[in-house]
């Protein structure tokens, strides 16, 4: 069994340079690779293209990279709760490609599966389809979308082992599974790194074949984007 465990986040990000394309798992602030993002900020890597459902909030998640102007282009499905993302997009400082959420997921999955492109009905007849090839199947129009090409995929899981097998927990099982294996190198950070043979194979969501490096994250804040509580009567 290949041991994919690395000592820390510094070792996990070896080979990261300016002007690369990254996939980053998560939905809002749920399931984001917090330790990796923090290290990218420290590295000061710039000119980045980031593929992620959204960009966190102003002072957390990918918002930290936006504050430092390390991201050149965002490929996302929506702006979300990030005012800085909105500001940079409207001012022209940041190149933004907004695509339907399902299309984002399928383009990740296509890259993961080695499929060069997909046809989807999402976006047909809208600005999202401008300049793209369209085709009719059984009387319905579809838009041609290409699989993503990324240098690194950064994902976050609940548990993992040295072989790279991953288990996601709750809503953190969002874009993380489809990004595993969808880039040249997949790096997984986990809350708990367990010995080989510990994980029940029937509970594994992503097998280790899709992961090249894995490490146990040091700190997880797990911030809540919009906290809602019930008022007492």
CSV table of N, CA and C in Angstrom, one decimal, residues 56-153:
chain,number,residue,atom,x,y,z
A,56,UNK,N,-16.2,31.9,0.2
A,56,UNK,CA,-16.2,32.2,1.6
A,56,UNK,C,-16.8,33.5,2.0
A,57,UNK,N,-16.2,34.1,3.0
A,57,UNK,CA,-16.6,35.4,3.5
A,57,UNK,C,-15.4,36.3,3.5
A,58,UNK,N,-15.6,37.6,3.8
A,58,UNK,CA,-14.5,38.6,3.7
A,58,UNK,C,-13.3,38.2,4.5
A,59,UNK,N,-13.4,37.6,5.7
A,59,UNK,CA,-12.3,37.4,6.5
A,59,UNK,C,-12.1,35.9,6.8
A,60,UNK,N,-12.6,35.0,6.0
A,60,UNK,CA,-12.4,33.6,6.2
A,60,UNK,C,-12.6,32.8,4.9
A,61,UNK,N,-11.9,31.7,4.8
A,61,UNK,CA,-12.0,30.9,3.6
A,61,UNK,C,-11.2,31.6,2.5
A,62,UNK,N,-11.7,31.5,1.3
A,62,UNK,CA,-11.0,32.1,0.1
A,62,UNK,C,-11.0,33.6,0.2
A,63,UNK,N,-11.9,34.1,1.1
A,63,UNK,CA,-11.9,35.6,1.3
A,63,UNK,C,-10.5,36.1,1.7
A,64,UNK,N,-9.8,35.3,2.4
A,64,UNK,CA,-8.5,35.7,2.9
A,64,UNK,C,-7.5,35.9,1.7
A,65,UNK,N,-7.6,35.0,0.7
A,65,UNK,CA,-6.8,35.1,-0.5
A,65,UNK,C,-7.2,36.3,-1.3
A,66,UNK,N,-8.5,36.6,-1.4
A,66,UNK,CA,-9.0,37.8,-2.1
A,66,UNK,C,-8.5,39.1,-1.4
A,67,UNK,N,-8.5,39.1,-0.1
A,67,UNK,CA,-8.0,40.3,0.6
A,67,UNK,C,-6.6,40.6,0.2
A,68,UNK,N,-5.8,39.6,0.0
A,68,UNK,CA,-4.4,39.8,-0.4
A,68,UNK,C,-4.1,39.9,-1.9
A,69,UNK,N,-5.2,39.9,-2.6
A,69,UNK,CA,-5.2,40.0,-4.1
A,69,UNK,C,-4.3,38.9,-4.7
A,70,UNK,N,-4.4,37.7,-4.1
A,70,UNK,CA,-3.7,36.5,-4.6
A,70,UNK,C,-4.4,35.8,-5.7
A,71,UNK,N,-5.7,36.1,-5.8
A,71,UNK,CA,-6.6,35.4,-6.8
A,71,UNK,C,-6.8,36.3,-8.1
A,72,UNK,N,-6.4,35.7,-9.2
A,72,UNK,CA,-6.6,36.5,-10.5
A,72,UNK,C,-8.0,36.2,-11.1
A,73,UNK,N,-8.5,34.9,-10.9
A,73,UNK,CA,-9.7,34.6,-11.5
A,73,UNK,C,-10.5,33.6,-10.6
A,74,UNK,N,-11.8,33.8,-10.4
A,74,UNK,CA,-12.6,32.9,-9.7
A,74,UNK,C,-13.6,32.3,-10.6
A,75,UNK,N,-13.7,31.0,-10.5
A,75,UNK,CA,-14.7,30.2,-11.3
A,75,UNK,C,-15.7,29.6,-10.2
A,76,UNK,N,-16.9,30.2,-10.2
A,76,UNK,CA,-17.8,29.9,-9.1
A,76,UNK,C,-19.2,29.8,-9.6
A,77,UNK,N,-20.1,29.4,-8.7
A,77,UNK,CA,-21.5,29.4,-9.1
A,77,UNK,C,-22.3,30.7,-8.5
A,78,UNK,N,-21.7,31.3,-7.5
A,78,UNK,CA,-22.3,32.5,-7.0
A,78,UNK,C,-21.3,33.3,-6.1
A,79,UNK,N,-21.7,34.6,-5.9
A,79,UNK,CA,-20.8,35.4,-5.1
A,79,UNK,C,-20.9,35.1,-3.6
A,80,UNK,N,-22.1,34.8,-3.1
A,80,UNK,CA,-22.3,34.5,-1.7
A,80,UNK,C,-22.2,35.7,-0.8
A,81,UNK,N,-21.7,35.4,0.4
A,81,UNK,CA,-21.6,36.4,1.5
A,81,UNK,C,-20.4,37.3,1.5
A,82,UNK,N,-19.6,37.3,0.4
A,82,UNK,CA,-18.3,37.9,0.3
A,82,UNK,C,-18.4,39.3,-0.3
A,83,UNK,N,-18.4,40.3,0.4
A,83,UNK,CA,-18.5,41.7,-0.1
A,83,UNK,C,-17.2,42.0,-0.9
A,84,UNK,N,-16.1,41.5,-0.5
A,84,UNK,CA,-14.8,41.8,-1.2
A,84,UNK,C,-14.8,41.2,-2.6
A,85,UNK,N,-15.4,40.0,-2.7
A,85,UNK,CA,-15.5,39.3,-3.9
A,85,UNK,C,-16.4,40.1,-4.9
A,86,UNK,N,-17.5,40.6,-4.4
A,86,UNK,CA,-18.4,41.5,-5.2
A,86,UNK,C,-17.7,42.7,-5.6
A,87,UNK,N,-17.0,43.4,-4.7
A,87,UNK,CA,-16.3,44.6,-5.0
A,87,UNK,C,-15.3,44.4,-6.1
A,88,UNK,N,-14.4,43.4,-6.0
A,88,UNK,CA,-13.4,43.2,-7.0
A,88,UNK,C,-14.0,42.8,-8.3
A,89,UNK,N,-15.1,42.1,-8.3
A,89,UNK,CA,-15.7,41.7,-9.5
A,89,UNK,C,-16.3,42.9,-10.3
A,90,UNK,N,-17.0,43.7,-9.5
A,90,UNK,CA,-17.6,44.9,-10.1
A,90,UNK,C,-16.6,46.0,-10.6
A,91,UNK,N,-15.5,46.0,-9.9
A,91,UNK,CA,-14.4,47.0,-10.2
A,91,UNK,C,-13.6,46.5,-11.4
A,92,UNK,N,-13.7,45.2,-11.7
A,92,UNK,CA,-12.8,44.7,-12.8
A,92,UNK,C,-11.5,44.2,-12.3
A,93,UNK,N,-11.2,44.3,-11.0
A,93,UNK,CA,-9.9,43.8,-10.5
A,93,UNK,C,-9.8,42.3,-10.5
A,94,UNK,N,-11.0,41.6,-10.5
A,94,UNK,CA,-11.0,40.1,-10.5
A,94,UNK,C,-11.8,39.6,-11.6
A,95,UNK,N,-11.2,38.7,-12.4
A,95,UNK,CA,-11.9,38.0,-13.4
A,95,UNK,C,-12.8,36.9,-12.8
A,96,UNK,N,-14.1,36.9,-13.2
A,96,UNK,CA,-15.0,36.0,-12.6
A,96,UNK,C,-15.8,35.3,-13.7
A,97,UNK,N,-15.9,33.9,-13.6
A,97,UNK,CA,-16.7,33.1,-14.4
A,97,UNK,C,-17.8,32.5,-13.6
A,98,UNK,N,-19.0,33.0,-13.7
A,98,UNK,CA,-20.1,32.4,-12.9
A,98,UNK,C,-20.8,31.4,-13.8
A,99,UNK,N,-21.0,30.2,-13.3
A,99,UNK,CA,-21.6,29.1,-14.0
A,99,UNK,C,-22.6,28.4,-13.1
A,100,UNK,N,-23.6,27.8,-13.7
A,100,UNK,CA,-24.6,27.1,-12.9
A,100,UNK,C,-24.0,26.1,-11.9
A,101,UNK,N,-24.5,25.9,-10.8
A,101,UNK,CA,-23.9,25.1,-9.7
A,101,UNK,C,-23.8,23.6,-10.2
A,102,UNK,N,-24.8,23.1,-10.8
A,102,UNK,CA,-24.8,21.7,-11.3
A,102,UNK,C,-23.7,21.5,-12.4
A,103,UNK,N,-23.6,22.6,-13.2
A,103,UNK,CA,-22.5,22.5,-14.2
A,103,UNK,C,-21.1,22.5,-13.6
A,104,UNK,N,-21.0,23.3,-12.6
A,104,UNK,CA,-19.7,23.3,-11.8
A,104,UNK,C,-19.4,21.9,-11.3
A,105,UNK,N,-20.3,21.3,-10.7
A,105,UNK,CA,-20.1,19.9,-10.2
A,105,UNK,C,-19.8,18.9,-11.3
A,106,UNK,N,-20.5,19.0,-12.4
A,106,UNK,CA,-20.3,18.1,-13.5
A,106,UNK,C,-19.0,18.3,-14.2
A,107,UNK,N,-18.5,19.5,-14.3
A,107,UNK,CA,-17.2,19.7,-14.9
A,107,UNK,C,-16.1,19.2,-14.0
A,108,UNK,N,-16.3,19.3,-12.7
A,108,UNK,CA,-15.4,18.6,-11.8
A,108,UNK,C,-15.4,17.1,-12.0
A,109,UNK,N,-16.6,16.5,-12.0
A,109,UNK,CA,-16.8,15.1,-12.1
A,109,UNK,C,-16.2,14.6,-13.5
A,110,UNK,N,-16.4,15.4,-14.5
A,110,UNK,CA,-15.9,15.0,-15.8
A,110,UNK,C,-14.3,14.9,-15.8
A,111,UNK,N,-13.7,15.9,-15.1
A,111,UNK,CA,-12.3,15.9,-15.0
A,111,UNK,C,-11.8,14.7,-14.2
A,112,UNK,N,-12.6,14.4,-13.1
A,112,UNK,CA,-12.3,13.2,-12.2
A,112,UNK,C,-12.3,11.9,-13.0
A,113,UNK,N,-13.3,11.8,-14.0
A,113,UNK,CA,-13.5,10.6,-14.7
A,113,UNK,C,-12.7,10.5,-16.0
A,114,UNK,N,-12.0,11.6,-16.3
A,114,UNK,CA,-11.2,11.6,-17.6
A,114,UNK,C,-12.1,11.8,-18.8
A,115,UNK,N,-13.2,12.4,-18.6
A,115,UNK,CA,-14.1,12.8,-19.7
A,115,UNK,C,-13.8,14.2,-20.1
A,116,UNK,N,-13.6,14.4,-21.4
A,116,UNK,CA,-13.1,15.8,-21.8
A,116,UNK,C,-14.2,16.8,-21.8
A,117,UNK,N,-15.5,16.4,-22.0
A,117,UNK,CA,-16.6,17.4,-22.0
A,117,UNK,C,-17.9,16.7,-21.7
A,118,UNK,N,-18.9,17.6,-21.5
A,118,UNK,CA,-20.3,17.1,-21.2
A,118,UNK,C,-21.2,18.0,-22.0
A,119,UNK,N,-22.4,17.5,-22.2
A,119,UNK,CA,-23.5,18.3,-22.6
A,119,UNK,C,-24.5,18.5,-21.5
A,120,UNK,N,-25.0,19.7,-21.3
A,120,UNK,CA,-26.0,20.0,-20.2
A,120,UNK,C,-27.0,21.0,-20.7
A,121,UNK,N,-28.3,20.8,-20.3
A,121,UNK,CA,-29.3,21.8,-20.7
A,121,UNK,C,-29.2,23.1,-19.8
A,122,UNK,N,-28.5,23.0,-18.7
A,122,UNK,CA,-28.4,24.2,-17.9
A,122,UNK,C,-27.8,25.4,-18.6
A,123,UNK,N,-28.4,26.5,-18.6
A,123,UNK,CA,-27.9,27.7,-19.1
A,123,UNK,C,-28.2,28.0,-20.6
A,124,UNK,N,-28.8,27.0,-21.2
A,124,UNK,CA,-29.2,27.2,-22.7
A,124,UNK,C,-30.1,28.4,-22.8
A,125,UNK,N,-29.9,29.2,-23.8
A,125,UNK,CA,-30.7,30.4,-24.0
A,125,UNK,C,-30.4,31.6,-23.1
A,126,UNK,N,-29.4,31.5,-22.3
A,126,UNK,CA,-29.0,32.5,-21.4
A,126,UNK,C,-27.5,33.0,-21.7
A,127,UNK,N,-27.1,34.0,-21.0
A,127,UNK,CA,-25.7,34.5,-21.2
A,127,UNK,C,-24.7,33.4,-20.9
A,128,UNK,N,-25.0,32.5,-20.0
A,128,UNK,CA,-24.1,31.4,-19.7
A,128,UNK,C,-23.7,30.6,-20.9
A,129,UNK,N,-24.5,30.6,-21.9
A,129,UNK,CA,-24.3,29.8,-23.1
A,129,UNK,C,-23.7,30.6,-24.3
A,130,UNK,N,-23.5,31.9,-24.1
A,130,UNK,CA,-22.9,32.7,-25.1
A,130,UNK,C,-21.6,32.2,-25.6
A,131,UNK,N,-21.4,32.1,-27.0
A,131,UNK,CA,-20.2,31.6,-27.6
A,131,UNK,C,-19.9,30.2,-27.4
A,132,UNK,N,-20.8,29.4,-26.9
A,132,UNK,CA,-20.6,28.0,-26.7
A,132,UNK,C,-21.3,27.1,-27.7
A,133,UNK,N,-20.8,26.0,-28.0
A,133,UNK,CA,-21.4,25.0,-28.9
A,133,UNK,C,-22.7,24.5,-28.3
A,134,UNK,N,-23.8,24.4,-29.0
A,134,UNK,CA,-25.0,23.8,-28.6
A,134,UNK,C,-25.4,22.7,-29.5
A,135,UNK,N,-26.2,21.8,-29.0
A,135,UNK,CA,-26.6,20.6,-29.8
A,135,UNK,C,-28.0,20.1,-29.3
A,136,UNK,N,-28.8,19.6,-30.2
A,136,UNK,CA,-30.1,19.1,-29.9
A,136,UNK,C,-30.0,17.6,-29.7
A,137,UNK,N,-30.6,17.1,-28.6
A,137,UNK,CA,-30.8,15.7,-28.3
A,137,UNK,C,-32.2,15.4,-28.0
A,138,UNK,N,-32.9,14.6,-28.8
A,138,UNK,CA,-34.3,14.2,-28.6
A,138,UNK,C,-35.2,15.5,-28.4
A,139,UNK,N,-34.9,16.5,-29.2
A,139,UNK,CA,-35.8,17.7,-29.2
A,139,UNK,C,-35.5,18.7,-28.1
A,140,UNK,N,-34.4,18.4,-27.3
A,140,UNK,CA,-34.0,19.4,-26.3
A,140,UNK,C,-32.6,19.9,-26.5
A,141,UNK,N,-32.4,21.2,-26.3
A,141,UNK,CA,-31.1,21.8,-26.6
A,141,UNK,C,-30.2,21.7,-25.3
A,142,UNK,N,-28.9,21.5,-25.7
A,142,UNK,CA,-27.9,21.3,-24.7
A,142,UNK,C,-26.7,22.2,-25.0
A,143,UNK,N,-25.9,22.5,-23.9
A,143,UNK,CA,-24.7,23.3,-24.1
A,143,UNK,C,-23.5,22.5,-23.8
A,144,UNK,N,-22.5,22.6,-24.7
A,144,UNK,CA,-21.2,21.9,-24.5
A,144,UNK,C,-20.4,22.6,-23.4
A,145,UNK,N,-20.0,21.8,-22.4
A,145,UNK,CA,-19.1,22.4,-21.4
A,145,UNK,C,-17.9,21.4,-21.2
A,146,UNK,N,-16.7,22.0,-21.0
A,146,UNK,CA,-15.5,21.3,-20.9
A,146,UNK,C,-15.1,20.9,-19.5
A,147,UNK,N,-14.5,19.8,-19.3
A,147,UNK,CA,-13.9,19.4,-18.0
A,147,UNK,C,-12.9,20.4,-17.6
A,148,UNK,N,-12.8,20.7,-16.3
A,148,UNK,CA,-11.8,21.6,-15.7
A,148,UNK,C,-10.4,21.0,-15.9
A,149,UNK,N,-9.5,21.9,-15.9
A,149,UNK,CA,-8.1,21.4,-15.9
A,149,UNK,C,-7.4,22.2,-14.8
A,150,UNK,N,-6.9,21.5,-13.7
A,150,UNK,CA,-6.4,22.1,-12.6
A,150,UNK,C,-5.1,21.5,-12.2
A,151,UNK,N,-4.2,22.3,-11.6
A,151,UNK,CA,-2.9,21.8,-11.1
A,151,UNK,C,-3.1,21.0,-9.8
A,152,UNK,N,-3.8,21.6,-8.8
A,152,UNK,CA,-4.1,21.0,-7.5
A,152,UNK,C,-5.6,21.0,-7.2
A,153,UNK,N,-6.0,20.0,-6.5
A,153,UNK,CA,-7.3,19.9,-5.9
A,153,UNK,C,-7.1,19.8,-4.4
